[in-house]
Coordinates of C-alpha atoms and ligand atoms in Angstrom, one line a residue:
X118 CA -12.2 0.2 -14.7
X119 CA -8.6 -1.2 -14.3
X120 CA -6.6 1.5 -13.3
X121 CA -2.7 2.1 -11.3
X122 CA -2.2 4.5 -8.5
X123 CA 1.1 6.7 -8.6
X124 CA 2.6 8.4 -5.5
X125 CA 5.8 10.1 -4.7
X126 CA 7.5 12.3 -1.9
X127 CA 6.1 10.5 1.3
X128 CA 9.4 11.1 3.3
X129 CA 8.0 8.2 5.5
X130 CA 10.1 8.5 8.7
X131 CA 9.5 8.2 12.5
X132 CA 9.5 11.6 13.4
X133 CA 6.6 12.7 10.7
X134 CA 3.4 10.6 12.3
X135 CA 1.3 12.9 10.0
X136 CA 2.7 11.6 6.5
X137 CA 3.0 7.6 8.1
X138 CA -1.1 8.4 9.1
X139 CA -1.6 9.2 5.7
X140 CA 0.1 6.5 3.9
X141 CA -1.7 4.0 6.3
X142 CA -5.7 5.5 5.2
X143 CA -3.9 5.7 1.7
X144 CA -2.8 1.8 1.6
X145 CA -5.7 0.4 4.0
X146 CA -8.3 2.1 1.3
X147 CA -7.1 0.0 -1.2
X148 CA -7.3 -3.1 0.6
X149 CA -10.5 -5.5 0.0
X150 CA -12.0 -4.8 3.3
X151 CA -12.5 -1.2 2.2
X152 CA -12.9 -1.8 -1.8
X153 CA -14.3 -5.9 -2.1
X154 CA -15.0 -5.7 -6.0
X155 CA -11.7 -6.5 -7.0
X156 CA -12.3 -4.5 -10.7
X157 CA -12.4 -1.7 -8.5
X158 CA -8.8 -2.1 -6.7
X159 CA -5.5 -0.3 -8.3
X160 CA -4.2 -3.0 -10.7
X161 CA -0.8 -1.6 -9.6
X162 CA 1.0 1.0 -7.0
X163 CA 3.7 2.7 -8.9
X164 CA 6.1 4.7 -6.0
X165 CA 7.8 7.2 -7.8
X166 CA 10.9 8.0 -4.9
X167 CA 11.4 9.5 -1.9
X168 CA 9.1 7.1 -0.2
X169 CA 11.5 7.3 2.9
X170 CA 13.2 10.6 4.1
X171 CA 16.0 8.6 4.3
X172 CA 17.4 5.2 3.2
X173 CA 20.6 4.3 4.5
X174 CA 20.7 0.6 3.4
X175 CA 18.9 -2.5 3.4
X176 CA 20.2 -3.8 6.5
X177 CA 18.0 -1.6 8.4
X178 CA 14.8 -2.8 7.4
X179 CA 14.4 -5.1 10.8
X180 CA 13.9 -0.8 12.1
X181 CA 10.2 -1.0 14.0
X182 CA 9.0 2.4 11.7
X183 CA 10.5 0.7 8.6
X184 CA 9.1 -2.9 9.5
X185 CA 5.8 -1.2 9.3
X186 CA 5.9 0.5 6.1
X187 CA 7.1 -2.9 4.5
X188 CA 4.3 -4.9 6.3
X189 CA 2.0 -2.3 4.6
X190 CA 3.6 -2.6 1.2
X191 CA 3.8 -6.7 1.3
X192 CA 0.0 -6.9 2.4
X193 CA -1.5 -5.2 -1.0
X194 CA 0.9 -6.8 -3.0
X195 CA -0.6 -10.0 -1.3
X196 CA -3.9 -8.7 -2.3
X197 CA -3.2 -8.4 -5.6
X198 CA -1.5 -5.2 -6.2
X199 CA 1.7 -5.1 -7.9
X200 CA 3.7 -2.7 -6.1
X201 CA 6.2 -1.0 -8.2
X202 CA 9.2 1.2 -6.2
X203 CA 11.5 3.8 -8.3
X204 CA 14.7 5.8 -6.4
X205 CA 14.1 9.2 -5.0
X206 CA 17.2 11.0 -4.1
X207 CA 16.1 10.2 -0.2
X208 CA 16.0 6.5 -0.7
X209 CA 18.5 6.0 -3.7
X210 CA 20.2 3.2 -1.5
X211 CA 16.8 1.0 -1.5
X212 CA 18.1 -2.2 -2.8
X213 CA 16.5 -5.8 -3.8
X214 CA 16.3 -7.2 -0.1
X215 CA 13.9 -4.2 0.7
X216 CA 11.9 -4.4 -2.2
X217 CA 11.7 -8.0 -1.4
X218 CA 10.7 -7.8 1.6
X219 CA 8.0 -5.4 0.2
X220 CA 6.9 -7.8 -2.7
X221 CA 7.7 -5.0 -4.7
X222 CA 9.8 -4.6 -8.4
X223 CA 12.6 -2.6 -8.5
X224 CA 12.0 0.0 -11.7
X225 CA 15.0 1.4 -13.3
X226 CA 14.8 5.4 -13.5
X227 CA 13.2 6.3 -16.3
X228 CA 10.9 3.5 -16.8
X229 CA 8.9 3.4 -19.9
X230 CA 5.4 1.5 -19.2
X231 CA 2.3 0.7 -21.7
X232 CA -0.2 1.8 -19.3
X233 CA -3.5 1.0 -21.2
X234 CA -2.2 1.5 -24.5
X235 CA -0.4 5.2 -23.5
X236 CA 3.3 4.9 -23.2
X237 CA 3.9 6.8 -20.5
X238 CA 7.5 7.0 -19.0
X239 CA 8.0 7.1 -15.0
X240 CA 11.1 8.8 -13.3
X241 CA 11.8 10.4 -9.7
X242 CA 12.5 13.5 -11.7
X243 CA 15.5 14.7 -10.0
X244 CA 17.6 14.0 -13.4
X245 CA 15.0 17.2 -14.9
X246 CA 16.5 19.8 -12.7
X247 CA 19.1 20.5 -14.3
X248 CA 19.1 24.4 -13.5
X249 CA 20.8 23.3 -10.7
X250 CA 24.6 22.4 -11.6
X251 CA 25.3 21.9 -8.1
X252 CA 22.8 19.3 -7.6
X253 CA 23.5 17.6 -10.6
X254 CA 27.1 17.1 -9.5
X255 CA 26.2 15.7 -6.2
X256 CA 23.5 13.6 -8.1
X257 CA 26.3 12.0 -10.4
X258 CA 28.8 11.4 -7.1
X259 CA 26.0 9.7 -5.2
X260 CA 24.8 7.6 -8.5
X261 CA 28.3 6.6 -8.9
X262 CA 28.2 2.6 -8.1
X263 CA 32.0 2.7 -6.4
X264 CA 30.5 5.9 -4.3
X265 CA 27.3 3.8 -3.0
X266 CA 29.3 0.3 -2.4
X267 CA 32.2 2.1 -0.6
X268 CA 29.1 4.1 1.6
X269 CA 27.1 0.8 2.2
X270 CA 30.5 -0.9 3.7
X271 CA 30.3 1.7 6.7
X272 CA 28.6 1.0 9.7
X273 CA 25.2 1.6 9.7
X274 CA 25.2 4.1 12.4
X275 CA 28.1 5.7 11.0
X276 CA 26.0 6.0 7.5
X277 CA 22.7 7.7 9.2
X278 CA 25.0 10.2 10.9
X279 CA 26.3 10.9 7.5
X280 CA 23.0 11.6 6.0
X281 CA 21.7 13.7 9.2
X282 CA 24.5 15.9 8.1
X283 CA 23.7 16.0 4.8
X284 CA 20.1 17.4 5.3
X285 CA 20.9 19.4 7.8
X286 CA 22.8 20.9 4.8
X287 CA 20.1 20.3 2.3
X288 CA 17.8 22.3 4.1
X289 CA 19.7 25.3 4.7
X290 CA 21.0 25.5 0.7
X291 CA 17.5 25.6 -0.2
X292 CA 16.4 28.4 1.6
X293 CA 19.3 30.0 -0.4
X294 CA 18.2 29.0 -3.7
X295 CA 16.1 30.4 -6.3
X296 CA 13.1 28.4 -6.6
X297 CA 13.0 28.4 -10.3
X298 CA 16.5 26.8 -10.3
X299 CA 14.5 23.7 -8.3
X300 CA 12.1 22.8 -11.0
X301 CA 12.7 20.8 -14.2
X302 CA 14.1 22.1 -16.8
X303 CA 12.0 22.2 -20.0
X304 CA 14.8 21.6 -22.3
X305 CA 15.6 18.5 -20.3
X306 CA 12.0 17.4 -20.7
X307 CA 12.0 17.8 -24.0
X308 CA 15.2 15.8 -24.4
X309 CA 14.0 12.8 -22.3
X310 CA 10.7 12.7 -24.0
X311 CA 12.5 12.6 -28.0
X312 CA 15.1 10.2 -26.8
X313 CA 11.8 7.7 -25.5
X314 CA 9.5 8.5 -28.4
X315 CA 7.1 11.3 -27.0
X316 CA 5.6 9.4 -24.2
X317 CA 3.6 10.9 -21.4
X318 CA 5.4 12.0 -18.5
X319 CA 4.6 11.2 -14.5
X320 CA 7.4 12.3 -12.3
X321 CA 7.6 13.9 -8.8
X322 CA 10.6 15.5 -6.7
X323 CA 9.7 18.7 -7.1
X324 CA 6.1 18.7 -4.7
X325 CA 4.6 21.0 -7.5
X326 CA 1.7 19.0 -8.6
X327 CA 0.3 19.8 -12.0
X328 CA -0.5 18.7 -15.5
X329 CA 1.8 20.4 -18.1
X330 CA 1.8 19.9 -21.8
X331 CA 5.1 20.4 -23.6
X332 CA 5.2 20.8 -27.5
X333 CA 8.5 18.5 -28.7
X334 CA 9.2 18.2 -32.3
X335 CA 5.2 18.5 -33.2
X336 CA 4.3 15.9 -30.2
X337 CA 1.8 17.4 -27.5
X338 CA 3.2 15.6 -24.6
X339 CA 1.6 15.2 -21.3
X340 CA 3.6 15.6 -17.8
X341 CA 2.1 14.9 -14.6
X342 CA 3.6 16.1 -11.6
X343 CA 2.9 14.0 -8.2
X344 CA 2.4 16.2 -5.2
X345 CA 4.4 15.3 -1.4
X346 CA 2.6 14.3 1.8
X347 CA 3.6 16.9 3.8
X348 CA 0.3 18.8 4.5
X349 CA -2.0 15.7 3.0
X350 CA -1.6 12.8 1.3
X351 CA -1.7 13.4 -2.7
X352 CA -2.2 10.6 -5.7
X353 CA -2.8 10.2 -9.2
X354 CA -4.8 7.6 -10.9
X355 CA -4.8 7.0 -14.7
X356 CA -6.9 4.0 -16.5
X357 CA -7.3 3.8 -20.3
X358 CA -9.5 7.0 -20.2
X359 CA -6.1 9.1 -18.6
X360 CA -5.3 10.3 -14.9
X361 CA -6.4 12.5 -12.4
X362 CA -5.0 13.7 -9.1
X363 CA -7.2 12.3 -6.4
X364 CA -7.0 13.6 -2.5
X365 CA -8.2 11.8 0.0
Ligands
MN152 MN1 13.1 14.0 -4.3

């Protein structure tokens, strides 16, 4: 049955081999050595953010770790997947030349799709969280076009010591925070599903996968939430019958 795969939170980098084995049994199981009826491939890989830990800019793609993520990427597309990549707040600096080199489309965040005949609207989910005023304010800075062309203008290596800080940072205000101020808001879901006509929701960020259903002006709406890589690799797959999570 045609079907699309969605993923999210890989934090792909060189110093997690587990998550970079994963994604490599993930993508080489879709290939057609592993799956030859082509009806039985993913029509489409939708990567819903944070496929990196990190992205500091485009002109490190020639990076050996990132070369092979890409290579992986631009070989299903070749094969007939369309590969779809939406911003995380890891990778928020992944630009046109990378998704070119990956064969993949750049998707604006939310992106409403018709996937077989359910709109259903796609987003990093980040924007959702909006417990967390803090966040959101660093969120705006970091969105902030001026804010990422004035950072992309530094040196490279200047730009990954940046963001080593910043995590280092990251990490210690969340042992600090309350984890209900880290999930969405329901109020904010509600608002982004009226203002795009009570579509179905698939989102990730948060590494709490589940399937919600929110009430919205009368609308039962659907929301998926993709799961991280950390401890295994986690996907869901929806075709004109719905989705379900799948572990492999
Ligand atoms: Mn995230």
């Amino acid at each position: 049955m045609p079907h699309s795969l969605f993923i999210s939170d890989l934090h792909l980098s060189a110093d997690q081999p587990h998550s970079m084995a994963a994604f490599r049994r993930f993508i080489a199981g879709l290939t057609p050595q592993a799956c030859p009826e082509p009806s039985r491939r993913a029509e489409a890989l939708y990567i819903l953010g944070d496929l990196f830990d990190y992205w500091a800019g485009d002109d490190d793609l020639e990076d050996e770790f990132y070369a092979q993520v890409i290579a992986a990427l631009r070989g299903l597309a070749q094969h007939g997947t369309q590969v779809y990549l939406l911003h995380g707040n890891r990778d928020l600096l992944m630009g046109e030349t990378l998704a070119n080199a990956c064969h993949a489309t750049l998707l604006n965040d939310p992106a409403l799709v018709d996937l077989y005949g359910t709109p259903t609207l796609l987003s990093h989910g980040d924007m959702l969280c909006t417990h967390d005023a803090e966040y959101q304010r660093y969120r705006a800075q970091v969105h902030d076009a001026d804010f990422q062309r004035q950072f992309l203008a530094k040196p490279l290596a200047e730009r990954k010591a940046y963001i080593a800080q910043l995590r280092e940072r990251s990490i210690a205000e969340k042992q600090s925070k309350d984890s209900a101020i880290m999930d969405v808001d329901d109020n904010a879901v509600a608002a982004l599903l009226r203002e795009h006509g009570y579509p179905r929701l698939i989102h990730g960020h948060t590494h709490r996968p589940d399937r919600h259903e929110h009430r919205v002006d009368g609308h039962i709406c659907e929301r998926w939430v993709l799961g991280d890589w950390h401890q295994q690799g986690s996907a869901l797959r929806c075709d004109a019958q719905g989705c379900r999570s799948i572990g492999f």
